[in-house]
């Protein structure tokens, strides 16, 4: 494909998985075409939008963005506009019907086919559409991004089988597919040889990971974590996102046995009301969630927990919201991702009567976020005078002997060290906090 070093631009909305997918798209185009990436969409011949359907009015957000790009295409008809991600899977051909100037629609499982789609569009001058769900093909054809840091993320599974009543993900990402264990271990081993010290495992529900190897040996998420921990150069392991239903005792034992797993966990509860959890089709109770956290704190007393909350779900009373606030305080969450409920077309919850006013939803969200903020500040205060393990990522503002790094609980710390400690995990005593950055002394 001769494109004479023309340029492509990617705009990404959504979660870390979408961010990772965009890195894969970029690297796939760089390796399989002559296009080069630009951060300036005005100079691009290919405009790629990687969408997310989690937030409210995702479709309208998509068409607003496409409307802005339409003006560029009106000036240059050779520009190719491609739409991918969750909204592409959700809306499909409706996107082209409404925005006839869009050239390519690709899905969450077909992004690796984008070079061929572009070539087909250029040669045949026809629109290209592929939002199919080919099993494993995405994992097998991923061209990994380049890394210039000491921590990175990798996908271990895709899709979801839980079908929560409010969630569109099973329809946009498909059913759960777990990446072969040997493939994951090989990938991480290669990364470790390139200097990576911290791995974050990605998936819609990582702890539902399961696979069978060539010897018919079954591997669960707990076993996968134990295998990754055997790679000597990998010193830290994180994962996101987990589901309470799959957070079993085997996983608790992993926390007990493997110090490489960080003492920080994101475990979405969504609501503190059992009634609302049932309406959400979240198949666990608040009591079961509490038990998981209590077991974890038994083996990791200092572990910090973050969570997700949906406020104003249909049928949520003042009492239900009070239950949510009670669990927020009881668990003492360090931080959260919290949102006002809004119906997603095609989900079971969209058929429920949304009987809560937007004013009330916003008030409840404000109350919840204010409490979480107080708890975050309290966790921050506890860190002063504590000793933290810091993964050193960078020099701090080009000062030769000042470094910055991250704690296990995702705080940024700066400190002085006469030696070059880039890429190492060092012990630092926290002495101060300015804005969102902690200051420390190497010990």
Short mmCIF file of N, CA and C in Angstrom, two decimals, residues 296-427:
data_model
loop_
_atom_site.label_atom_id
_atom_site.label_comp_id
_atom_site.label_asym_id
_atom_site.label_seq_id
_atom_site.Cartn_x
_atom_site.Cartn_y
_atom_site.Cartn_z
N UNK A 296 -9.67 -10.30 52.78
CA UNK A 296 -8.49 -9.66 52.19
C UNK A 296 -7.69 -8.90 53.24
N UNK A 297 -8.41 -8.18 54.10
CA UNK A 297 -7.72 -7.38 55.12
C UNK A 297 -7.07 -8.26 56.19
N UNK A 298 -7.53 -9.48 56.31
CA UNK A 298 -6.89 -10.42 57.24
C UNK A 298 -5.49 -10.77 56.76
N UNK A 299 -5.36 -10.96 55.42
CA UNK A 299 -4.03 -11.33 54.88
C UNK A 299 -3.23 -10.12 54.43
N UNK A 300 -3.91 -9.00 54.16
CA UNK A 300 -3.26 -7.74 53.77
C UNK A 300 -3.88 -6.59 54.56
N UNK A 301 -3.48 -6.42 55.82
CA UNK A 301 -4.13 -5.41 56.68
C UNK A 301 -4.12 -4.00 56.11
N UNK A 302 -3.12 -3.67 55.30
CA UNK A 302 -3.00 -2.29 54.79
C UNK A 302 -3.56 -2.11 53.38
N UNK A 303 -4.28 -3.10 52.87
CA UNK A 303 -4.77 -3.00 51.49
C UNK A 303 -5.79 -1.86 51.39
N UNK A 304 -5.73 -1.14 50.28
CA UNK A 304 -6.69 -0.07 50.00
C UNK A 304 -7.60 -0.50 48.85
N UNK A 305 -8.87 -0.11 48.97
CA UNK A 305 -9.89 -0.57 48.02
C UNK A 305 -10.51 0.63 47.30
N UNK A 306 -10.67 0.50 45.99
CA UNK A 306 -11.48 1.46 45.24
C UNK A 306 -12.65 0.72 44.62
N UNK A 307 -13.64 1.47 44.15
CA UNK A 307 -14.86 0.81 43.67
C UNK A 307 -15.58 1.65 42.63
N UNK A 308 -16.64 1.08 42.07
CA UNK A 308 -17.54 1.79 41.15
C UNK A 308 -18.91 1.90 41.81
N UNK A 309 -19.58 3.03 41.55
CA UNK A 309 -20.94 3.23 42.05
C UNK A 309 -21.82 3.82 40.96
N UNK A 310 -23.06 3.32 40.88
CA UNK A 310 -24.09 3.93 40.05
C UNK A 310 -25.14 4.52 40.99
N UNK A 311 -25.35 5.81 40.87
CA UNK A 311 -26.29 6.52 41.75
C UNK A 311 -27.57 6.82 40.99
N UNK A 312 -28.71 6.64 41.67
CA UNK A 312 -29.99 6.96 41.04
C UNK A 312 -30.50 5.88 40.11
N UNK A 313 -30.14 4.61 40.39
CA UNK A 313 -30.68 3.50 39.60
C UNK A 313 -32.20 3.44 39.79
N UNK A 314 -32.96 3.07 38.77
CA UNK A 314 -34.43 3.03 38.90
C UNK A 314 -34.87 2.26 40.15
N UNK A 315 -35.70 2.91 40.94
CA UNK A 315 -36.21 2.29 42.16
C UNK A 315 -35.39 2.60 43.40
N UNK A 316 -34.26 3.32 43.25
CA UNK A 316 -33.42 3.63 44.40
C UNK A 316 -34.12 4.66 45.29
N UNK A 317 -34.43 4.26 46.52
CA UNK A 317 -35.07 5.17 47.48
C UNK A 317 -33.98 5.87 48.31
N UNK A 318 -34.44 6.80 49.16
CA UNK A 318 -33.50 7.45 50.08
C UNK A 318 -32.83 6.42 50.97
N UNK A 319 -33.60 5.42 51.37
CA UNK A 319 -33.07 4.36 52.23
C UNK A 319 -32.00 3.54 51.50
N UNK A 320 -32.25 3.25 50.22
CA UNK A 320 -31.26 2.51 49.42
C UNK A 320 -29.97 3.31 49.28
N UNK A 321 -30.12 4.60 49.05
CA UNK A 321 -28.93 5.44 48.92
C UNK A 321 -28.18 5.52 50.25
N UNK A 322 -28.94 5.55 51.35
CA UNK A 322 -28.31 5.56 52.67
C UNK A 322 -27.49 4.28 52.88
N UNK A 323 -28.01 3.16 52.38
CA UNK A 323 -27.28 1.89 52.45
C UNK A 323 -25.96 1.99 51.68
N UNK A 324 -26.00 2.66 50.53
CA UNK A 324 -24.77 2.86 49.75
C UNK A 324 -23.77 3.70 50.53
N UNK A 325 -24.24 4.78 51.14
CA UNK A 325 -23.35 5.63 51.93
C UNK A 325 -22.78 4.87 53.13
N UNK A 326 -23.56 3.95 53.68
CA UNK A 326 -23.07 3.15 54.81
C UNK A 326 -21.92 2.24 54.38
N UNK A 327 -22.05 1.63 53.19
CA UNK A 327 -20.98 0.73 52.73
C UNK A 327 -19.74 1.54 52.34
N UNK A 328 -19.95 2.75 51.82
CA UNK A 328 -18.81 3.62 51.49
C UNK A 328 -17.96 3.87 52.73
N UNK A 329 -18.63 4.20 53.84
CA UNK A 329 -17.91 4.48 55.09
C UNK A 329 -17.36 3.20 55.71
N UNK A 330 -18.14 2.12 55.67
CA UNK A 330 -17.75 0.86 56.31
C UNK A 330 -16.47 0.31 55.68
N UNK A 331 -16.43 0.26 54.36
CA UNK A 331 -15.25 -0.26 53.67
C UNK A 331 -14.11 0.76 53.70
N UNK A 332 -14.48 2.03 53.82
CA UNK A 332 -13.50 3.13 53.79
C UNK A 332 -12.75 3.13 52.45
N UNK A 333 -13.53 3.17 51.36
CA UNK A 333 -12.94 3.17 50.02
C UNK A 333 -11.96 4.34 49.87
N UNK A 334 -10.88 4.05 49.20
CA UNK A 334 -9.85 5.07 48.98
C UNK A 334 -10.26 6.04 47.87
N UNK A 335 -10.89 5.51 46.84
CA UNK A 335 -11.36 6.33 45.73
C UNK A 335 -12.44 5.57 44.99
N UNK A 336 -13.09 6.24 44.03
CA UNK A 336 -14.15 5.54 43.29
C UNK A 336 -14.38 6.18 41.93
N UNK A 337 -14.99 5.40 41.06
CA UNK A 337 -15.58 5.92 39.82
C UNK A 337 -17.08 5.87 40.04
N UNK A 338 -17.71 7.03 40.09
CA UNK A 338 -19.14 7.07 40.41
C UNK A 338 -19.88 7.89 39.36
N UNK A 339 -21.06 7.39 39.00
CA UNK A 339 -21.82 7.99 37.90
C UNK A 339 -23.30 8.03 38.23
N UNK A 340 -23.98 8.97 37.63
CA UNK A 340 -25.43 9.00 37.65
C UNK A 340 -25.95 7.95 36.67
N UNK A 341 -26.97 7.20 37.09
CA UNK A 341 -27.55 6.20 36.17
C UNK A 341 -28.20 6.88 34.97
N UNK A 342 -27.92 6.33 33.82
CA UNK A 342 -28.65 6.70 32.61
C UNK A 342 -28.81 5.43 31.78
N UNK A 343 -29.98 5.27 31.20
CA UNK A 343 -30.32 4.03 30.49
C UNK A 343 -29.47 3.85 29.23
N UNK A 344 -29.01 2.63 29.01
CA UNK A 344 -28.33 2.27 27.77
C UNK A 344 -29.30 1.51 26.88
N UNK A 345 -29.53 2.00 25.67
CA UNK A 345 -30.48 1.32 24.78
C UNK A 345 -30.10 -0.15 24.60
N UNK A 346 -31.12 -1.01 24.74
CA UNK A 346 -30.88 -2.43 24.52
C UNK A 346 -30.59 -3.21 25.78
N UNK A 347 -30.40 -2.52 26.91
CA UNK A 347 -30.14 -3.23 28.17
C UNK A 347 -31.46 -3.46 28.91
N UNK A 348 -31.54 -4.54 29.72
CA UNK A 348 -32.78 -4.80 30.48
C UNK A 348 -33.19 -3.63 31.37
N UNK A 349 -32.22 -2.94 31.97
CA UNK A 349 -32.56 -1.83 32.88
C UNK A 349 -33.23 -0.67 32.15
N UNK A 350 -33.02 -0.57 30.85
CA UNK A 350 -33.62 0.53 30.10
C UNK A 350 -35.15 0.40 30.06
N UNK A 351 -35.66 -0.79 30.39
CA UNK A 351 -37.11 -1.01 30.41
C UNK A 351 -37.72 -0.68 31.78
N UNK A 352 -36.85 -0.47 32.78
CA UNK A 352 -37.34 -0.12 34.12
C UNK A 352 -37.79 1.34 34.14
N UNK A 353 -38.74 1.63 34.98
CA UNK A 353 -39.22 3.01 35.10
C UNK A 353 -38.17 3.83 35.86
N UNK A 354 -37.62 4.82 35.19
CA UNK A 354 -36.61 5.69 35.80
C UNK A 354 -37.34 6.80 36.56
N UNK A 355 -37.60 6.54 37.84
CA UNK A 355 -38.51 7.40 38.60
C UNK A 355 -37.77 8.41 39.49
N UNK A 356 -36.50 8.65 39.22
CA UNK A 356 -35.73 9.57 40.06
C UNK A 356 -35.34 10.78 39.23
N UNK A 357 -35.60 11.94 39.75
CA UNK A 357 -35.31 13.16 38.99
C UNK A 357 -33.82 13.36 38.85
N UNK A 358 -33.43 14.07 37.81
CA UNK A 358 -32.01 14.34 37.57
C UNK A 358 -31.44 15.20 38.69
N UNK A 359 -32.27 16.06 39.27
CA UNK A 359 -31.80 16.90 40.40
C UNK A 359 -31.43 16.02 41.59
N UNK A 360 -32.30 15.04 41.89
CA UNK A 360 -32.04 14.14 43.01
C UNK A 360 -30.81 13.27 42.74
N UNK A 361 -30.68 12.80 41.51
CA UNK A 361 -29.50 11.99 41.14
C UNK A 361 -28.22 12.78 41.36
N UNK A 362 -28.23 14.02 40.91
CA UNK A 362 -27.03 14.86 41.05
C UNK A 362 -26.72 15.14 42.52
N UNK A 363 -27.75 15.35 43.32
CA UNK A 363 -27.55 15.59 44.75
C UNK A 363 -26.91 14.37 45.42
N UNK A 364 -27.43 13.20 45.09
CA UNK A 364 -26.88 11.97 45.67
C UNK A 364 -25.44 11.74 45.23
N UNK A 365 -25.19 11.99 43.96
CA UNK A 365 -23.82 11.81 43.46
C UNK A 365 -22.85 12.75 44.18
N UNK A 366 -23.29 13.97 44.38
CA UNK A 366 -22.45 14.97 45.06
C UNK A 366 -22.14 14.53 46.50
N UNK A 367 -23.15 14.00 47.18
CA UNK A 367 -22.96 13.51 48.56
C UNK A 367 -21.96 12.37 48.59
N UNK A 368 -22.13 11.42 47.67
CA UNK A 368 -21.23 10.26 47.62
C UNK A 368 -19.79 10.69 47.31
N UNK A 369 -19.64 11.53 46.29
CA UNK A 369 -18.30 11.95 45.88
C UNK A 369 -17.62 12.78 46.96
N UNK A 370 -18.39 13.56 47.70
CA UNK A 370 -17.83 14.36 48.79
C UNK A 370 -17.28 13.44 49.88
N UNK A 371 -18.02 12.38 50.21
CA UNK A 371 -17.57 11.44 51.23
C UNK A 371 -16.31 10.69 50.78
N UNK A 372 -16.31 10.25 49.52
CA UNK A 372 -15.12 9.56 48.99
C UNK A 372 -13.91 10.48 49.03
N UNK A 373 -14.11 11.74 48.70
CA UNK A 373 -13.01 12.71 48.71
C UNK A 373 -12.43 12.85 50.12
N UNK A 374 -13.32 12.91 51.12
CA UNK A 374 -12.87 12.99 52.52
C UNK A 374 -12.02 11.76 52.86
N UNK A 375 -12.48 10.59 52.43
CA UNK A 375 -11.75 9.35 52.72
C UNK A 375 -10.41 9.31 52.00
N UNK A 376 -10.38 9.80 50.76
CA UNK A 376 -9.11 9.86 50.01
C UNK A 376 -8.12 10.75 50.75
N UNK A 377 -8.58 11.90 51.22
CA UNK A 377 -7.71 12.82 51.96
C UNK A 377 -7.19 12.18 53.24
N UNK A 378 -8.05 11.41 53.90
CA UNK A 378 -7.62 10.73 55.13
C UNK A 378 -6.57 9.66 54.84
N UNK A 379 -6.77 8.92 53.73
CA UNK A 379 -5.75 7.94 53.32
C UNK A 379 -4.43 8.65 53.01
N UNK A 380 -4.53 9.80 52.36
CA UNK A 380 -3.32 10.57 52.05
C UNK A 380 -2.59 10.99 53.33
N UNK A 381 -3.36 11.43 54.33
CA UNK A 381 -2.75 11.86 55.60
C UNK A 381 -2.03 10.69 56.27
N UNK A 382 -2.62 9.50 56.17
CA UNK A 382 -2.01 8.32 56.78
C UNK A 382 -0.65 7.99 56.15
N UNK A 383 -0.47 8.44 54.92
CA UNK A 383 0.79 8.12 54.22
C UNK A 383 1.96 8.96 54.73
N UNK A 384 1.67 10.14 55.28
CA UNK A 384 2.76 10.98 55.80
C UNK A 384 3.46 10.23 56.93
N UNK A 385 4.80 10.18 56.86
CA UNK A 385 5.68 9.47 57.80
C UNK A 385 5.69 7.95 57.58
N UNK A 386 4.91 7.45 56.61
CA UNK A 386 4.97 6.02 56.31
C UNK A 386 6.11 5.73 55.34
N UNK A 387 6.48 4.46 55.26
CA UNK A 387 7.49 4.03 54.28
C UNK A 387 6.78 3.30 53.15
N UNK A 388 7.06 3.73 51.93
CA UNK A 388 6.39 3.18 50.75
C UNK A 388 7.40 2.59 49.77
N UNK A 389 6.97 1.54 49.08
CA UNK A 389 7.77 0.99 47.99
C UNK A 389 7.42 1.77 46.71
N UNK A 390 8.44 2.38 46.12
CA UNK A 390 8.21 3.24 44.96
C UNK A 390 8.86 2.62 43.72
N UNK A 391 8.05 2.43 42.67
CA UNK A 391 8.61 2.07 41.37
C UNK A 391 9.02 3.36 40.68
N UNK A 392 10.32 3.51 40.43
CA UNK A 392 10.86 4.77 39.92
C UNK A 392 10.70 4.81 38.41
N UNK A 393 9.92 5.78 37.92
CA UNK A 393 9.58 5.85 36.50
C UNK A 393 10.37 6.90 35.73
N UNK A 394 10.65 8.03 36.37
CA UNK A 394 11.21 9.16 35.62
C UNK A 394 12.13 10.02 36.48
N UNK A 395 12.94 10.82 35.79
CA UNK A 395 13.58 11.94 36.46
C UNK A 395 12.50 13.01 36.69
N UNK A 396 12.62 13.74 37.79
CA UNK A 396 11.62 14.75 38.10
C UNK A 396 12.02 16.08 37.48
N UNK A 397 11.26 16.50 36.48
CA UNK A 397 11.46 17.79 35.82
C UNK A 397 12.93 18.02 35.43
N UNK A 398 13.54 16.95 34.90
CA UNK A 398 14.89 17.01 34.36
C UNK A 398 15.96 17.33 35.40
N UNK A 399 15.61 17.29 36.69
CA UNK A 399 16.63 17.46 37.73
C UNK A 399 17.35 16.12 37.89
N UNK A 400 18.65 16.13 37.70
CA UNK A 400 19.42 14.89 37.56
C UNK A 400 19.20 13.90 38.70
N UNK A 401 19.21 14.37 39.94
CA UNK A 401 19.14 13.44 41.07
C UNK A 401 17.78 13.43 41.76
N UNK A 402 16.78 14.06 41.14
CA UNK A 402 15.42 13.97 41.65
C UNK A 402 14.61 13.03 40.77
N UNK A 403 13.89 12.11 41.41
CA UNK A 403 13.16 11.09 40.67
C UNK A 403 11.69 11.10 41.08
N UNK A 404 10.86 10.57 40.20
CA UNK A 404 9.45 10.38 40.53
C UNK A 404 9.07 8.93 40.30
N UNK A 405 8.14 8.47 41.10
CA UNK A 405 7.69 7.09 40.97
C UNK A 405 6.32 6.92 41.57
N UNK A 406 5.81 5.69 41.55
CA UNK A 406 4.46 5.42 42.03
C UNK A 406 4.47 4.41 43.17
N UNK A 407 3.57 4.63 44.11
CA UNK A 407 3.36 3.70 45.21
C UNK A 407 2.45 2.57 44.74
N UNK A 408 2.26 1.59 45.60
CA UNK A 408 1.33 0.50 45.27
C UNK A 408 -0.09 1.02 45.17
N UNK A 409 -0.40 2.11 45.91
CA UNK A 409 -1.75 2.66 45.87
C UNK A 409 -1.87 3.84 44.90
N UNK A 410 -0.99 3.84 43.88
CA UNK A 410 -1.10 4.77 42.74
C UNK A 410 -0.89 6.24 43.07
N UNK A 411 -0.10 6.53 44.10
CA UNK A 411 0.28 7.91 44.36
C UNK A 411 1.63 8.20 43.73
N UNK A 412 1.81 9.46 43.29
CA UNK A 412 3.10 9.89 42.74
C UNK A 412 3.96 10.47 43.86
N UNK A 413 5.22 10.03 43.91
CA UNK A 413 6.15 10.49 44.94
C UNK A 413 7.43 10.99 44.26
N UNK A 414 7.93 12.12 44.73
CA UNK A 414 9.23 12.60 44.25
C UNK A 414 10.23 12.54 45.40
N UNK A 415 11.49 12.26 45.06
CA UNK A 415 12.52 12.13 46.09
C UNK A 415 13.90 12.33 45.46
N UNK A 416 14.89 12.51 46.32
CA UNK A 416 16.28 12.73 45.89
C UNK A 416 17.08 11.45 46.09
N UNK A 417 17.92 11.12 45.11
CA UNK A 417 18.84 10.00 45.28
C UNK A 417 20.08 10.28 44.43
N UNK A 418 21.25 10.17 45.02
CA UNK A 418 22.47 10.48 44.29
C UNK A 418 22.74 9.46 43.19
N UNK A 419 22.19 8.23 43.36
CA UNK A 419 22.39 7.17 42.36
C UNK A 419 21.23 7.17 41.35
N UNK A 420 21.49 6.61 40.18
CA UNK A 420 20.43 6.47 39.18
C UNK A 420 19.58 5.25 39.54
N UNK A 421 18.36 5.50 39.98
CA UNK A 421 17.49 4.40 40.43
C UNK A 421 16.31 4.19 39.48
N UNK A 422 16.40 4.70 38.27
CA UNK A 422 15.32 4.50 37.29
C UNK A 422 15.05 3.00 37.09
N UNK A 423 13.77 2.64 37.13
CA UNK A 423 13.39 1.26 36.90
C UNK A 423 13.52 0.37 38.11
N UNK A 424 13.92 0.91 39.24
CA UNK A 424 14.07 0.12 40.46
C UNK A 424 12.91 0.39 41.41
N UNK A 425 12.68 -0.54 42.31
CA UNK A 425 11.73 -0.31 43.39
C UNK A 425 12.53 0.01 44.64
N UNK A 426 12.32 1.22 45.17
CA UNK A 426 13.10 1.68 46.32
C UNK A 426 12.15 2.03 47.46
N UNK A 427 12.68 1.97 48.68
CA UNK A 427 11.90 2.34 49.86
C UNK A 427 12.07 3.84 50.12
#
